[in-house]
Amino acid sequence: MDTQEGTGMIPAAAEATRDELATPDRCRVVSGVLSRIGDKWSVLVVMLLSHGPKRFSELKRGVGSISQRMLTLTLRGLERDGLVTRTVTPTIPPRVDYALTPLGHSLREPVAALGDWALRHHGSIEASRHDFDQRGSGGADAPA
Amino acid sequence: MDTQEGTGMIPAAAEATRDELATPDRCRVVSGVLSRIGDKWSVLVVMLLSHGPKRFSELKRGVGSISQRMLTLTLRGLERDGLVTRTVTPTIPPRVDYALTPLGHSLREPVAALGDWALRHHGSIEASRHDFDQRGSGGADAPA
DNA sequence: CAGAATCCCATTGGATACTG
DNA sequence: CAGTATCCAATGGGATTCTG
């Protein structure tokens, strides 16, 4: 179902960037992924769906502060990329269930790794921010 | 310059989301990290700096399509969060070197994991996109 | 209930010009 | 060379309204 990526790209990479190993296009791919899942809601939705399928309104309640517009757009994007499935039950009122695909589930691992990193270091990060802001606003050598 | 996560939001999360284990705030932290590094350039810069310190102009050339404005903003953000250091050599013309901190280097691991995922699956993703777009525009049942 | 459509504001980010 | 400042276009995203 997968196993045939990286076919035919890398035009001139072979001659110009072989002093490092694999990073030249890798960073672009990472960047692409990040612009996909790096939006405000995609990861939240994936996280919520990792516990099992959920209806539209459940997701909306789960995220809390999302607008139905953005939830729709987010789900469409995830569906388009093959990360979630959308199952419509044409009753009245209609019922739509969203679930992670295997691909969607596989995304949870690296995202969890990032979350792990965040939990471990977000203390130092906030400290660094505070420190940086102090330096910037208070004056460099003569505080009042 | 950045988005603080809503400290003190979560109105009724305490009663509604305790059926799952640890994910309630974890997903918010991940979301916070993503809004930090999920911008258009931060990861690229971190990737470039992983090979060693670089000057401003080297980074600019390395990224290629970034404006000096965005490079400055990106570097300021990374510096503020303690991911890179900024070393000014007040010569004429001035020289400024940027380097990853240990924290910045540690970020490379989860980012690389994400990049790995991206490389493995971005073929299926693009296929899924193409498929999805066909379904949407070409008509659902009577292709020419 | 799920979502499409519209309106409108806030943020992002590029291009350019100027400074030290 | 490194950085700041200003202007402006594109996008993101919330609120609201309407429909099946």
mmCIF file of C-alpha atoms (C1' of nucleotides) in Angstrom:
data_model
loop_
_atom_site.group_PDB
_atom_site.id
_atom_site.type_symbol
_atom_site.label_atom_id
_atom_site.label_comp_id
_atom_site.label_asym_id
_atom_site.label_seq_id
_atom_site.Cartn_x
_atom_site.Cartn_y
_atom_site.Cartn_z
ATOM 1 C CA MET A 1 0.000 0.000 0.000
ATOM 2 C CA ASP A 2 3.046 2.186 0.247
ATOM 3 C CA THR A 3 6.734 1.376 -0.331
ATOM 4 C CA GLN A 4 7.403 3.286 -3.491
ATOM 5 C CA GLU A 5 8.365 6.768 -2.409
ATOM 6 C CA GLY A 6 11.194 9.029 -3.458
ATOM 7 C CA THR A 7 10.926 7.933 -7.035
ATOM 8 C CA GLY A 8 12.518 10.268 -9.474
ATOM 9 C CA MET A 9 12.896 13.503 -7.526
ATOM 10 C CA ILE A 10 16.299 14.854 -6.522
ATOM 11 C CA PRO A 11 17.315 16.485 -9.824
ATOM 12 C CA ALA A 12 20.732 17.956 -9.199
ATOM 13 C CA ALA A 13 21.171 16.905 -5.614
ATOM 14 C CA ALA A 14 23.603 14.195 -6.585
ATOM 15 C CA GLU A 15 26.378 16.563 -7.457
ATOM 16 C CA ALA A 16 25.901 19.602 -5.275
ATOM 17 C CA THR A 17 24.987 18.322 -1.855
ATOM 18 C CA ARG A 18 26.748 15.065 -1.396
ATOM 19 C CA ASP A 19 29.162 16.506 1.129
ATOM 20 C CA GLU A 20 26.501 15.850 3.730
ATOM 21 C CA LEU A 21 24.693 12.580 3.782
ATOM 22 C CA ALA A 22 20.963 12.719 3.352
ATOM 23 C CA THR A 23 19.741 16.044 4.701
ATOM 24 C CA PRO A 24 19.371 18.196 1.591
ATOM 25 C CA ASP A 25 15.926 17.142 0.484
ATOM 26 C CA ARG A 26 15.081 15.599 3.820
ATOM 27 C CA CYS A 27 14.680 19.033 5.385
ATOM 28 C CA ARG A 28 12.312 20.024 2.620
ATOM 29 C CA VAL A 29 10.206 16.966 3.192
ATOM 30 C CA VAL A 30 10.102 17.649 6.897
ATOM 31 C CA SER A 31 9.111 21.164 6.091
ATOM 32 C CA GLY A 32 6.311 19.906 3.899
ATOM 33 C CA VAL A 33 4.998 17.624 6.596
ATOM 34 C CA LEU A 34 5.179 20.395 9.094
ATOM 35 C CA SER A 35 3.200 22.747 6.947
ATOM 36 C CA ARG A 36 0.594 20.009 6.706
ATOM 37 C CA ILE A 37 0.293 18.967 10.347
ATOM 38 C CA GLY A 38 1.740 22.161 11.748
ATOM 39 C CA ASP A 39 -1.512 23.996 11.477
ATOM 40 C CA LYS A 40 -3.484 24.864 14.525
ATOM 41 C CA TRP A 41 -5.693 21.792 14.775
ATOM 42 C CA SER A 42 -4.560 18.749 12.780
ATOM 43 C CA VAL A 43 -2.500 17.212 15.537
ATOM 44 C CA LEU A 44 -5.197 17.786 18.104
ATOM 45 C CA VAL A 45 -7.703 15.991 15.924
ATOM 46 C CA VAL A 46 -5.333 13.104 15.283
ATOM 47 C CA MET A 47 -4.693 12.816 18.989
ATOM 48 C CA LEU A 48 -8.400 12.760 19.742
ATOM 49 C CA LEU A 49 -9.034 10.140 17.089
ATOM 50 C CA SER A 50 -6.314 7.882 18.420
ATOM 51 C CA HIS A 51 -8.761 6.650 21.036
ATOM 52 C CA GLY A 52 -11.119 5.456 18.366
ATOM 53 C CA PRO A 53 -13.611 6.832 15.832
ATOM 54 C CA LYS A 54 -15.534 9.947 16.728
ATOM 55 C CA ARG A 55 -18.418 11.876 15.319
ATOM 56 C CA PHE A 56 -18.106 15.415 14.068
ATOM 57 C CA SER A 57 -19.748 16.907 17.122
ATOM 58 C CA GLU A 58 -17.664 14.773 19.459
ATOM 59 C CA LEU A 59 -14.516 16.089 17.861
ATOM 60 C CA LYS A 60 -15.826 19.597 18.070
ATOM 61 C CA ARG A 61 -16.532 19.229 21.753
ATOM 62 C CA GLY A 62 -13.225 17.442 22.260
ATOM 63 C CA VAL A 63 -11.124 20.212 20.820
ATOM 64 C CA GLY A 64 -13.265 22.799 22.490
ATOM 65 C CA SER A 65 -12.294 26.097 20.965
ATOM 66 C CA ILE A 66 -12.416 25.163 17.301
ATOM 67 C CA SER A 67 -14.982 26.551 14.924
ATOM 68 C CA GLN A 68 -17.000 24.126 12.834
ATOM 69 C CA ARG A 69 -15.522 25.709 9.779
ATOM 70 C CA MET A 70 -11.974 24.932 10.831
ATOM 71 C CA LEU A 71 -12.887 21.467 12.031
ATOM 72 C CA THR A 72 -14.375 20.729 8.630
ATOM 73 C CA LEU A 73 -11.350 22.093 6.821
ATOM 74 C CA THR A 74 -8.965 20.220 9.099
ATOM 75 C CA LEU A 75 -10.799 16.936 8.629
ATOM 76 C CA ARG A 76 -10.942 17.438 4.885
ATOM 77 C CA GLY A 77 -7.222 17.979 4.792
ATOM 78 C CA LEU A 78 -6.526 14.914 6.869
ATOM 79 C CA GLU A 79 -8.900 12.871 4.759
ATOM 80 C CA ARG A 80 -7.291 14.096 1.580
ATOM 81 C CA ASP A 81 -3.888 13.014 2.822
ATOM 82 C CA GLY A 82 -5.224 9.613 3.754
ATOM 83 C CA LEU A 83 -4.819 10.085 7.482
ATOM 84 C CA VAL A 84 -8.486 9.786 8.416
ATOM 85 C CA THR A 85 -11.536 8.174 6.918
ATOM 86 C CA ARG A 86 -14.921 9.807 6.707
ATOM 87 C CA THR A 87 -17.961 7.574 7.028
ATOM 88 C CA VAL A 88 -21.354 9.074 6.326
ATOM 89 C CA THR A 89 -24.496 7.452 7.656
ATOM 90 C CA PRO A 90 -27.297 9.126 5.705
ATOM 91 C CA THR A 91 -29.895 9.123 8.429
ATOM 92 C CA ILE A 92 -31.864 12.099 9.583
ATOM 93 C CA PRO A 93 -30.192 13.789 11.252
ATOM 94 C CA PRO A 94 -27.036 12.662 9.446
ATOM 95 C CA ARG A 95 -24.207 10.977 11.280
ATOM 96 C CA VAL A 96 -20.583 11.223 10.187
ATOM 97 C CA ASP A 97 -17.815 9.276 11.822
ATOM 98 C CA TYR A 98 -14.134 9.973 11.483
ATOM 99 C CA ALA A 99 -11.432 7.431 12.172
ATOM 100 C CA LEU A 100 -7.686 7.207 11.803
ATOM 101 C CA THR A 101 -6.321 5.146 8.960
ATOM 102 C CA PRO A 102 -3.236 2.972 9.572
ATOM 103 C CA LEU A 103 -1.261 5.840 8.103
ATOM 104 C CA GLY A 104 -2.907 8.205 10.561
ATOM 105 C CA HIS A 105 -2.059 5.916 13.416
ATOM 106 C CA SER A 106 1.531 5.677 12.275
ATOM 107 C CA LEU A 107 1.785 9.431 12.491
ATOM 108 C CA ARG A 108 1.083 9.259 16.176
ATOM 109 C CA GLU A 109 4.485 7.800 16.910
ATOM 110 C CA PRO A 110 6.702 10.629 15.670
ATOM 111 C CA VAL A 111 4.196 13.152 16.951
ATOM 112 C CA ALA A 112 4.306 11.507 20.349
ATOM 113 C CA ALA A 113 8.093 11.734 20.223
ATOM 114 C CA LEU A 114 7.764 15.431 19.597
ATOM 115 C CA GLY A 115 5.265 15.698 22.423
ATOM 116 C CA ASP A 116 7.673 13.889 24.658
ATOM 117 C CA TRP A 117 10.405 16.325 23.782
ATOM 118 C CA ALA A 118 8.053 19.191 24.406
ATOM 119 C CA LEU A 119 7.027 17.944 27.822
ATOM 120 C CA ARG A 120 10.634 17.374 28.828
ATOM 121 C CA HIS A 121 11.938 20.723 27.706
ATOM 122 C CA HIS A 122 9.120 23.183 27.701
ATOM 123 C CA GLY A 123 10.187 24.245 31.166
ATOM 124 C CA SER A 124 13.635 25.303 29.930
ATOM 125 C CA ILE A 125 12.027 26.891 26.924
ATOM 126 C CA GLU A 126 9.740 29.066 28.969
ATOM 127 C CA ALA A 127 12.615 29.958 31.256
ATOM 128 C CA SER A 128 14.708 30.906 28.255
ATOM 129 C CA ARG A 129 11.876 33.019 26.915
ATOM 130 C CA HIS A 130 11.461 34.833 30.175
ATOM 131 C CA ASP A 131 15.182 35.407 30.393
ATOM 132 C CA PHE A 132 15.331 36.661 26.827
ATOM 133 C CA ASP A 133 12.446 39.043 27.388
ATOM 134 C CA GLN A 134 14.077 40.413 30.506
ATOM 135 C CA ARG A 135 17.273 41.142 28.630
ATOM 136 C CA GLY A 136 15.412 42.861 25.873
ATOM 137 C CA SER A 137 13.107 45.133 27.829
ATOM 138 C CA GLY A 138 14.894 45.881 31.088
ATOM 139 C CA GLY A 139 17.996 47.399 29.552
ATOM 140 C CA ALA A 140 21.342 45.718 29.167
ATOM 141 C CA ASP A 141 23.395 47.313 31.900
ATOM 142 C CA ALA A 142 21.515 49.926 33.867
ATOM 143 C CA PRO A 143 18.198 48.657 35.184
ATOM 144 C CA ALA A 144 16.075 51.219 36.965
ATOM 145 C CA MET B 1 5.731 36.845 17.888
ATOM 146 C CA ASP B 2 4.357 33.564 19.088
ATOM 147 C CA THR B 3 1.279 31.994 20.499
ATOM 148 C CA GLN B 4 0.979 31.365 24.153
ATOM 149 C CA GLU B 5 -1.223 28.439 24.858
ATOM 150 C CA GLY B 6 -4.285 29.465 26.751
ATOM 151 C CA THR B 7 -3.201 29.180 30.340
ATOM 152 C CA GLY B 8 -6.317 28.629 32.318
ATOM 153 C CA MET B 9 -8.588 27.484 29.541
ATOM 154 C CA ILE B 10 -9.978 23.966 29.851
ATOM 155 C CA PRO B 11 -13.317 24.824 31.379
ATOM 156 C CA ALA B 12 -14.966 21.442 31.724
ATOM 157 C CA ALA B 13 -12.128 19.172 30.655
ATOM 158 C CA ALA B 14 -11.679 17.773 34.136
ATOM 159 C CA GLU B 15 -14.907 15.867 34.083
ATOM 160 C CA ALA B 16 -15.256 15.065 30.418
ATOM 161 C CA THR B 17 -11.843 13.759 29.413
ATOM 162 C CA ARG B 18 -10.642 11.610 32.282
ATOM 163 C CA ASP B 19 -11.722 8.446 30.532
ATOM 164 C CA GLU B 20 -8.442 8.527 28.678
ATOM 165 C CA LEU B 21 -5.126 8.472 30.443
ATOM 166 C CA ALA B 22 -2.581 11.195 29.876
ATOM 167 C CA THR B 23 -3.365 12.845 26.580
ATOM 168 C CA PRO B 24 -5.487 15.805 27.653
ATOM 169 C CA ASP B 25 -2.685 18.311 28.257
ATOM 170 C CA ARG B 26 -0.124 16.381 26.239
ATOM 171 C CA CYS B 27 -1.894 17.261 23.040
ATOM 172 C CA ARG B 28 -1.896 20.902 24.025
ATOM 173 C CA VAL B 29 1.825 20.822 24.660
ATOM 174 C CA VAL B 30 2.409 19.187 21.300
ATOM 175 C CA SER B 31 0.232 21.817 19.776
ATOM 176 C CA GLY B 32 2.296 24.505 21.450
ATOM 177 C CA VAL B 33 5.535 23.053 20.140
ATOM 178 C CA LEU B 34 4.077 22.771 16.703
ATOM 179 C CA SER B 35 2.999 26.378 16.648
ATOM 180 C CA ARG B 36 6.588 27.214 17.552
ATOM 181 C CA ILE B 37 8.522 25.047 15.135
ATOM 182 C CA GLY B 38 5.647 24.550 12.724
ATOM 183 C CA ASP B 39 6.255 27.832 11.013
ATOM 184 C CA LYS B 40 7.656 27.975 7.564
ATOM 185 C CA TRP B 41 11.347 28.127 8.369
ATOM 186 C CA SER B 42 12.354 27.156 11.907
ATOM 187 C CA VAL B 43 12.939 23.506 11.157
ATOM 188 C CA LEU B 44 14.920 24.308 8.036
ATOM 189 C CA VAL B 45 17.195 26.584 10.013
ATOM 190 C CA VAL B 46 17.654 24.022 12.756
ATOM 191 C CA MET B 47 18.480 21.406 10.150
ATOM 192 C CA LEU B 48 21.048 23.660 8.524
ATOM 193 C CA LEU B 49 22.638 24.496 11.847
ATOM 194 C CA SER B 50 22.969 20.861 12.770
ATOM 195 C CA HIS B 51 26.112 20.693 10.669
ATOM 196 C CA GLY B 52 27.740 23.379 12.750
ATOM 197 C CA PRO B 53 27.569 27.168 13.297
ATOM 198 C CA LYS B 54 26.716 29.338 10.364
ATOM 199 C CA ARG B 55 26.697 33.015 9.591
ATOM 200 C CA PHE B 56 23.580 34.933 8.779
ATOM 201 C CA SER B 57 24.320 35.064 5.077
ATOM 202 C CA GLU B 58 25.256 31.401 4.969
ATOM 203 C CA LEU B 59 21.887 30.512 6.439
ATOM 204 C CA LYS B 60 20.173 32.787 3.996
ATOM 205 C CA ARG B 61 21.861 31.137 1.085
ATOM 206 C CA GLY B 62 21.284 27.736 2.608
ATOM 207 C CA VAL B 63 17.545 28.145 2.864
ATOM 208 C CA GLY B 64 17.437 29.850 -0.472
ATOM 209 C CA SER B 65 13.989 31.333 -0.750
ATOM 210 C CA ILE B 66 13.742 33.023 2.616
ATOM 211 C CA SER B 67 13.658 36.788 2.994
ATOM 212 C CA GLN B 68 16.121 38.377 5.362
ATOM 213 C CA ARG B 69 13.221 39.622 7.359
ATOM 214 C CA MET B 70 11.871 36.139 7.989
ATOM 215 C CA LEU B 71 15.312 34.745 8.652
ATOM 216 C CA THR B 72 15.849 37.378 11.311
ATOM 217 C CA LEU B 73 12.460 36.718 12.882
ATOM 218 C CA THR B 74 12.990 32.966 12.780
ATOM 219 C CA LEU B 75 16.413 33.217 14.375
ATOM 220 C CA ARG B 76 15.116 35.585 17.043
ATOM 221 C CA GLY B 77 12.383 33.151 17.912
ATOM 222 C CA LEU B 78 14.771 30.232 18.105
ATOM 223 C CA GLU B 79 17.173 32.280 20.184
ATOM 224 C CA ARG B 80 14.417 33.347 22.526
ATOM 225 C CA ASP B 81 13.434 29.749 23.092
ATOM 226 C CA GLY B 82 17.008 28.786 23.798
ATOM 227 C CA LEU B 83 17.437 26.665 20.699
ATOM 228 C CA VAL B 84 20.177 28.699 19.055
ATOM 229 C CA THR B 85 22.858 31.083 20.228
ATOM 230 C CA ARG B 86 23.709 34.328 18.539
ATOM 231 C CA THR B 87 27.338 35.452 18.615
ATOM 232 C CA VAL B 88 28.154 38.913 17.376
ATOM 233 C CA THR B 89 31.667 39.814 16.279
ATOM 234 C CA PRO B 90 31.650 43.616 16.104
ATOM 235 C CA THR B 91 34.007 44.005 13.210
ATOM 236 C CA ILE B 92 33.385 46.018 10.082
ATOM 237 C CA PRO B 93 31.572 44.585 8.347
ATOM 238 C CA PRO B 94 29.917 42.840 11.287
ATOM 239 C CA ARG B 95 29.876 39.087 11.606
ATOM 240 C CA VAL B 96 27.158 37.138 13.385
ATOM 241 C CA ASP B 97 27.305 33.420 13.946
ATOM 242 C CA TYR B 98 24.407 31.220 14.896
ATOM 243 C CA ALA B 99 24.766 27.818 16.496
ATOM 244 C CA LEU B 100 22.492 25.218 17.985
ATOM 245 C CA THR B 101 22.394 24.919 21.751
ATOM 246 C CA PRO B 102 22.234 21.452 23.321
ATOM 247 C CA LEU B 103 18.501 21.994 23.515
ATOM 248 C CA GLY B 104 18.441 22.811 19.839
ATOM 249 C CA HIS B 105 20.385 19.685 19.047
ATOM 250 C CA SER B 106 18.019 17.602 21.121
ATOM 251 C CA LEU B 107 15.165 18.858 19.012
ATOM 252 C CA ARG B 108 16.751 17.288 15.965
ATOM 253 C CA GLU B 109 15.910 13.797 17.174
ATOM 254 C CA PRO B 110 12.108 14.042 17.235
ATOM 255 C CA VAL B 111 12.184 16.211 14.140
ATOM 256 C CA ALA B 112 14.262 13.597 12.383
ATOM 257 C CA ALA B 113 11.707 11.005 13.443
ATOM 258 C CA LEU B 114 9.045 13.108 11.817
ATOM 259 C CA GLY B 115 11.199 13.522 8.753
ATOM 260 C CA ASP B 116 11.666 9.792 8.629
ATOM 261 C CA TRP B 117 7.927 9.281 8.756
ATOM 262 C CA ALA B 118 7.497 11.879 6.055
ATOM 263 C CA LEU B 119 10.006 10.257 3.743
ATOM 264 C CA ARG B 120 8.479 6.857 4.238
ATOM 265 C CA HIS B 121 4.926 7.892 3.641
ATOM 266 C CA HIS B 122 4.879 10.989 1.546
ATOM 267 C CA GLY B 123 4.443 8.826 -1.498
ATOM 268 C CA SER B 124 1.214 7.378 -0.173
ATOM 269 C CA ILE B 125 0.173 10.813 0.950
ATOM 270 C CA GLU B 126 0.582 12.297 -2.484
ATOM 271 C CA ALA B 127 -1.186 9.332 -4.013
ATOM 272 C CA SER B 128 -4.048 9.796 -1.590
ATOM 273 C CA ARG B 129 -4.224 13.466 -2.420
ATOM 274 C CA HIS B 130 -4.337 12.795 -6.104
ATOM 275 C CA ASP B 131 -7.007 10.189 -5.608
ATOM 276 C CA PHE B 132 -9.035 12.502 -3.413
ATOM 277 C CA ASP B 133 -8.813 15.317 -5.923
ATOM 278 C CA GLN B 134 -9.920 13.032 -8.740
ATOM 279 C CA ARG B 135 -12.961 11.968 -6.797
ATOM 280 C CA GLY B 136 -13.880 15.542 -6.087
ATOM 281 C CA SER B 137 -13.514 17.082 -9.543
ATOM 282 C CA GLY B 138 -13.898 14.301 -12.086
ATOM 283 C CA GLY B 139 -17.351 13.202 -11.082
ATOM 284 C CA ALA B 140 -18.315 10.328 -8.807
ATOM 285 C CA ASP B 141 -19.546 7.677 -11.207
ATOM 286 C CA ALA B 142 -19.052 8.493 -14.872
ATOM 287 C CA PRO B 143 -15.460 9.248 -15.754
ATOM 288 C CA ALA B 144 -14.792 10.124 -19.380
ATOM 289 C "C1'" DC C 1 -26.345 16.958 13.097
ATOM 290 C "C1'" DA C 2 -23.034 17.979 9.602
ATOM 291 C "C1'" DG C 3 -21.450 21.262 6.597
ATOM 292 C "C1'" DA C 4 -21.357 24.896 2.941
ATOM 293 C "C1'" DA C 5 -21.216 29.837 2.175
ATOM 294 C "C1'" DT C 6 -20.281 34.433 3.313
ATOM 295 C "C1'" DC C 7 -18.119 38.193 5.767
ATOM 296 C "C1'" DC C 8 -14.465 40.187 7.941
ATOM 297 C "C1'" DC C 9 -10.479 40.679 10.946
ATOM 298 C "C1'" DA C 10 -5.761 39.205 12.459
ATOM 299 C "C1'" DT C 11 -1.539 37.282 11.367
ATOM 300 C "C1'" DT C 12 2.012 35.750 8.191
ATOM 301 C "C1'" DG C 13 5.307 36.715 5.209
ATOM 302 C "C1'" DG C 14 7.439 38.797 0.888
ATOM 303 C "C1'" DA C 15 9.640 43.049 -1.394
ATOM 304 C "C1'" DT C 16 11.949 47.026 -0.829
ATOM 305 C "C1'" DA C 17 14.546 50.747 1.207
ATOM 306 C "C1'" DC C 18 17.428 52.448 4.765
ATOM 307 C "C1'" DT C 19 21.143 52.131 8.648
ATOM 308 C "C1'" DG C 20 25.544 51.012 11.265
ATOM 309 C "C1'" DC D 1 27.278 42.037 6.273
ATOM 310 C "C1'" DA D 2 23.583 42.031 9.441
ATOM 311 C "C1'" DG D 3 19.642 44.108 10.699
ATOM 312 C "C1'" DT D 4 15.503 47.325 11.044
ATOM 313 C "C1'" DA D 5 11.371 49.593 9.255
ATOM 314 C "C1'" DT D 6 7.607 50.133 6.262
ATOM 315 C "C1'" DC D 7 4.329 48.737 3.068
ATOM 316 C "C1'" DC D 8 1.371 45.458 1.136
ATOM 317 C "C1'" DA D 9 -0.552 40.846 -0.572
ATOM 318 C "C1'" DA D 10 -1.947 36.343 0.731
ATOM 319 C "C1'" DT D 11 -3.570 33.374 3.974
ATOM 320 C "C1'" DG D 12 -5.675 31.799 8.305
ATOM 321 C "C1'" DG D 13 -9.291 31.522 10.966
ATOM 322 C "C1'" DG D 14 -13.497 33.129 13.859
ATOM 323 C "C1'" DA D 15 -18.588 34.396 13.735
ATOM 324 C "C1'" DT D 16 -22.716 34.008 11.581
ATOM 325 C "C1'" DT D 17 -26.194 32.358 8.494
ATOM 326 C "C1'" DC D 18 -28.353 28.963 5.625
ATOM 327 C "C1'" DT D 19 -29.336 24.124 3.984
ATOM 328 C "C1'" DG D 20 -30.213 18.873 3.585
#
